[in-house]
Amino acid sequence: MIPRYSPEDISAIWTEEAKFQRWLQLEIAAVEARMEAGFVPEEALQTITEKARFKVDEILEIEKETKHDVIAFLTNVAGYVGPQSRYIHEGLTSSDVVDTCLAMQMRDAGKIILADIENLVAVLAKRAVEFKYTLEMGRTHGIHAEPTTFGLKLLLWHQEMLRNLDRMKKAVVTISVGKISGAVGTYQHLSPKIEAAVCRKLGLEPSSISTQILQRDRHAEFATTLAIIASSIEKFSVELRHLQRTEVREAEEFFSKGQKGSSAMPHKRNPITFERLTGLARVVRSNSIAAMENVALWHERDISHSSVERIIMPDSTIAVCYMLRTFSDSLETLLVYPERMEENFNSSYGLTTSQTLLLALTGKGLTREDAYRMVQRNAMESWSKKIHLRDLVLQDEEILQHVTPEEIAGLFSFENILGKLRASVDTIFERNGL
């Protein structure tokens, strides 16, 4: 991921230095496990532990000749260790190192992402409670529907992120698996006990079965979970972009002092952060497709997945980390305009009470078809003539045969609408633990 979207802590997991450090940690753990099993002299382990090190630039220089990164790494380490290096990588294959250490990197990145999700959940909960009763027009197909509250919108997102938290926890468990089973996974020169011991030292579970590689359905689950998280953030961002439109302007991205919105138009205050998050979600989703393409490999292994994972795993974890933190910060500072929400609510001439009126008429014994016809007739006239629906209904002799003017006034009463909505909001918030 380019530096512009790369938080330092999660990016540090994916550096060449960090990768080779994990490789070295695994190789030493394997020597230690084999020493404990009686296959390596204790003094050899001591020498390896004391002397084993590497230099990234030297590894890269060696790789120019070997065309093999693991061999280049081992050659570099051996140069520092000396003759006792013969015990390093004994019985292992390259994928034992690469796959197991990739699992460590994904696990460590996943833990950072889990903490970021938990932070976003907390921000959503706080702001949902803040706007619990803030009346807002609910929209379906982009058209005024019935009243809701801005707090309910945020509560909905809060619950979605809790589901994402559960998904990510499971994905981290799924990927926290190592394999030290050698070429094609048959332990020809090792043993399941050695594998279990090495994995334990690295904080991983041993795979119950593998080929020369860990199976890529694990990686696909991890990548698609990241894609779902990114898609949720995009969903929230798209909604806030809509709400910032000039014609709506119910919420607005914070605009800092000295910030500029357009090189040409000084008046512009654009939702650039939410647009940026929308774009990054496309990258993460695209990467998840590549991860699923990696599931089907030839026989016990090929390396068509390798080049893909060198790109998509760092990029997707870093991007999602950035997205979570950026959206959390933007939500914390989001400007919300309740007065504008009320103006928009009142701009559709009471039409959003149409269902309430419809149900009142069917409650008087009318068929749904007849009641719908009466209400729709007035609703269409209300919109075309910009007359409040209540005023038209009070002049409709057919409707007045079934409901009184007092009942109509009650149906359209703002206090009545708010009262019913508050009761529903209380129930929904309580049901969701806030």
GROMACS .gro file of C-alpha atoms in nm, residues 238-386:
model
  149
  238VAL     CA    1  -2.200   0.656   0.072
  239GLU     CA    2  -2.490   0.739   0.304
  240LEU     CA    3  -2.300   1.029   0.456
  241ARG     CA    4  -2.202   1.151   0.111
  242HIS     CA    5  -2.570   1.160   0.019
  243LEU     CA    6  -2.655   1.344   0.339
  244GLN     CA    7  -2.392   1.610   0.261
  245ARG     CA    8  -2.537   1.694  -0.080
  246THR     CA    9  -2.636   2.061  -0.100
  247GLU     CA   10  -3.002   1.973  -0.150
  248VAL     CA   11  -3.000   1.756   0.166
  249ARG     CA   12  -2.721   1.883   0.396
  250GLU     CA   13  -2.831   1.692   0.705
  251ALA     CA   14  -2.474   1.595   0.795
  252GLU     CA   15  -2.134   1.714   0.684
  253GLU     CA   16  -1.774   1.602   0.700
  254PHE     CA   17  -1.570   1.825   0.932
  255PHE     CA   18  -1.389   2.099   0.742
  256SER     CA   19  -1.075   2.210   0.923
  257LYS     CA   20  -0.927   2.558   0.936
  258GLY     CA   21  -0.723   2.627   0.626
  259GLN     CA   22  -0.871   2.331   0.436
  260LYS     CA   23  -0.953   2.390   0.070
  261GLY     CA   24  -1.235   2.213  -0.112
  262SER     CA   25  -1.164   2.304  -0.473
  263SER     CA   26  -0.882   2.462  -0.671
  264ALA     CA   27  -1.143   2.649  -0.878
  265MET     CA   28  -1.442   2.712  -0.649
  266PRO     CA   29  -1.366   2.866  -0.308
  267HIS     CA   30  -1.711   2.785  -0.169
  268LYS     CA   31  -1.671   2.405  -0.194
  269ARG     CA   32  -1.682   2.178   0.113
  270ASN     CA   33  -1.671   1.827  -0.031
  271PRO     CA   34  -1.705   1.484   0.137
  272ILE     CA   35  -1.355   1.389   0.022
  273THR     CA   36  -1.279   1.152   0.311
  274PHE     CA   37  -1.593   0.946   0.258
  275GLU     CA   38  -1.526   0.941  -0.116
  276ARG     CA   39  -1.172   0.819  -0.048
  277LEU     CA   40  -1.303   0.537   0.169
  278THR     CA   41  -1.552   0.443  -0.102
  279GLY     CA   42  -1.264   0.407  -0.347
  280LEU     CA   43  -1.043   0.203  -0.114
  281ALA     CA   44  -1.327  -0.043  -0.059
  282ARG     CA   45  -1.311  -0.126  -0.429
  283VAL     CA   46  -0.944  -0.218  -0.393
  284VAL     CA   47  -1.006  -0.447  -0.095
  285ARG     CA   48  -1.299  -0.619  -0.266
  286SER     CA   49  -1.094  -0.672  -0.580
  287ASN     CA   50  -0.816  -0.825  -0.371
  288SER     CA   51  -1.063  -1.070  -0.219
  289ILE     CA   52  -1.145  -1.199  -0.566
  290ALA     CA   53  -0.775  -1.262  -0.622
  291ALA     CA   54  -0.760  -1.450  -0.290
  292MET     CA   55  -1.044  -1.677  -0.400
  293GLU     CA   56  -0.867  -1.736  -0.732
  294ASN     CA   57  -0.572  -1.863  -0.525
  295VAL     CA   58  -0.771  -2.150  -0.373
  296ALA     CA   59  -0.737  -2.380  -0.675
  297LEU     CA   60  -0.369  -2.478  -0.715
  298TRP     CA   61  -0.203  -2.767  -0.900
  299HIS     CA   62  -0.168  -3.098  -0.714
  300GLU     CA   63   0.016  -3.060  -0.381
  301ARG     CA   64   0.130  -2.707  -0.465
  302ASP     CA   65   0.232  -2.452  -0.719
  303ILE     CA   66   0.336  -2.091  -0.659
  304SER     CA   67   0.079  -1.904  -0.865
  305HIS     CA   68  -0.065  -1.781  -0.536
  306SER     CA   69   0.264  -1.642  -0.407
  307SER     CA   70   0.299  -1.333  -0.623
  308VAL     CA   71  -0.065  -1.245  -0.557
  309GLU     CA   72  -0.036  -1.271  -0.179
  310ARG     CA   73   0.277  -1.056  -0.168
  311ILE     CA   74   0.051  -0.775  -0.291
  312ILE     CA   75  -0.299  -0.838  -0.161
  313MET     CA   76  -0.233  -0.935   0.201
  314PRO     CA   77  -0.026  -0.629   0.292
  315ASP     CA   78  -0.244  -0.397   0.085
  316SER     CA   79  -0.579  -0.526   0.214
  317THR     CA   80  -0.486  -0.532   0.583
  318ILE     CA   81  -0.322  -0.190   0.564
  319ALA     CA   82  -0.612  -0.042   0.367
  320VAL     CA   83  -0.878  -0.178   0.606
  321CYS     CA   84  -0.680  -0.052   0.906
  322TYR     CA   85  -0.662   0.292   0.744
  323MET     CA   86  -1.032   0.283   0.654
  324LEU     CA   87  -1.141   0.190   1.006
  325ARG     CA   88  -0.932   0.460   1.170
  326THR     CA   89  -1.022   0.726   0.917
  327PHE     CA   90  -1.393   0.654   0.937
  328SER     CA   91  -1.383   0.648   1.318
  329ASP     CA   92  -1.211   0.988   1.325
  330SER     CA   93  -1.451   1.130   1.067
  331LEU     CA   94  -1.753   1.003   1.258
  332GLU     CA   95  -1.622   1.154   1.582
  333THR     CA   96  -1.608   1.498   1.420
  334LEU     CA   97  -1.910   1.462   1.191
  335LEU     CA   98  -2.124   1.773   1.180
  336VAL     CA   99  -2.495   1.691   1.218
  337TYR     CA  100  -2.775   1.940   1.147
  338PRO     CA  101  -3.102   1.841   1.323
  339GLU     CA  102  -3.274   2.162   1.212
  340ARG     CA  103  -3.209   2.079   0.849
  341MET     CA  104  -3.339   1.726   0.908
  342GLU     CA  105  -3.663   1.875   1.037
  343GLU     CA  106  -3.684   2.112   0.740
  344ASN     CA  107  -3.648   1.819   0.502
  345PHE     CA  108  -3.906   1.624   0.698
  346ASN     CA  109  -4.156   1.907   0.653
  347SER     CA  110  -4.074   1.957   0.284
  348SER     CA  111  -4.294   1.676   0.154
  349TYR     CA  112  -4.628   1.827   0.264
  350GLY     CA  113  -4.721   1.556   0.514
  351LEU     CA  114  -4.709   1.283   0.249
  352THR     CA  115  -4.514   1.055   0.479
  353THR     CA  116  -4.828   1.016   0.690
  354SER     CA  117  -5.003   0.842   0.400
  355GLN     CA  118  -4.970   0.494   0.548
  356THR     CA  119  -5.100   0.613   0.884
  357LEU     CA  120  -5.407   0.751   0.709
  358LEU     CA  121  -5.443   0.435   0.501
  359LEU     CA  122  -5.446   0.216   0.812
  360ALA     CA  123  -5.692   0.449   0.985
  361LEU     CA  124  -5.935   0.403   0.695
  362THR     CA  125  -5.900   0.024   0.684
  363GLY     CA  126  -5.953   0.033   1.060
  364LYS     CA  127  -6.291   0.189   0.989
  365GLY     CA  128  -6.388  -0.108   0.775
  366LEU     CA  129  -6.281  -0.001   0.426
  367THR     CA  130  -6.107  -0.246   0.198
  368ARG     CA  131  -5.738  -0.181   0.150
  369GLU     CA  132  -5.797  -0.117  -0.220
  370ASP     CA  133  -6.057   0.153  -0.155
  371ALA     CA  134  -5.855   0.316   0.120
  372TYR     CA  135  -5.539   0.314  -0.095
  373ARG     CA  136  -5.727   0.475  -0.384
  374MET     CA  137  -5.857   0.758  -0.164
  375VAL     CA  138  -5.522   0.832  -0.003
  376GLN     CA  139  -5.319   0.806  -0.322
  377ARG     CA  140  -5.553   1.044  -0.504
  378ASN     CA  141  -5.493   1.312  -0.244
  379ALA     CA  142  -5.121   1.234  -0.216
  380MET     CA  143  -5.062   1.290  -0.586
  381GLU     CA  144  -5.252   1.619  -0.576
  382SER     CA  145  -5.062   1.726  -0.265
  383TRP     CA  146  -4.727   1.678  -0.435
  384SER     CA  147  -4.822   1.837  -0.766
  385LYS     CA  148  -4.992   2.140  -0.608
  386LYS     CA  149  -4.758   2.171  -0.306
   0.00000   0.00000   0.00000
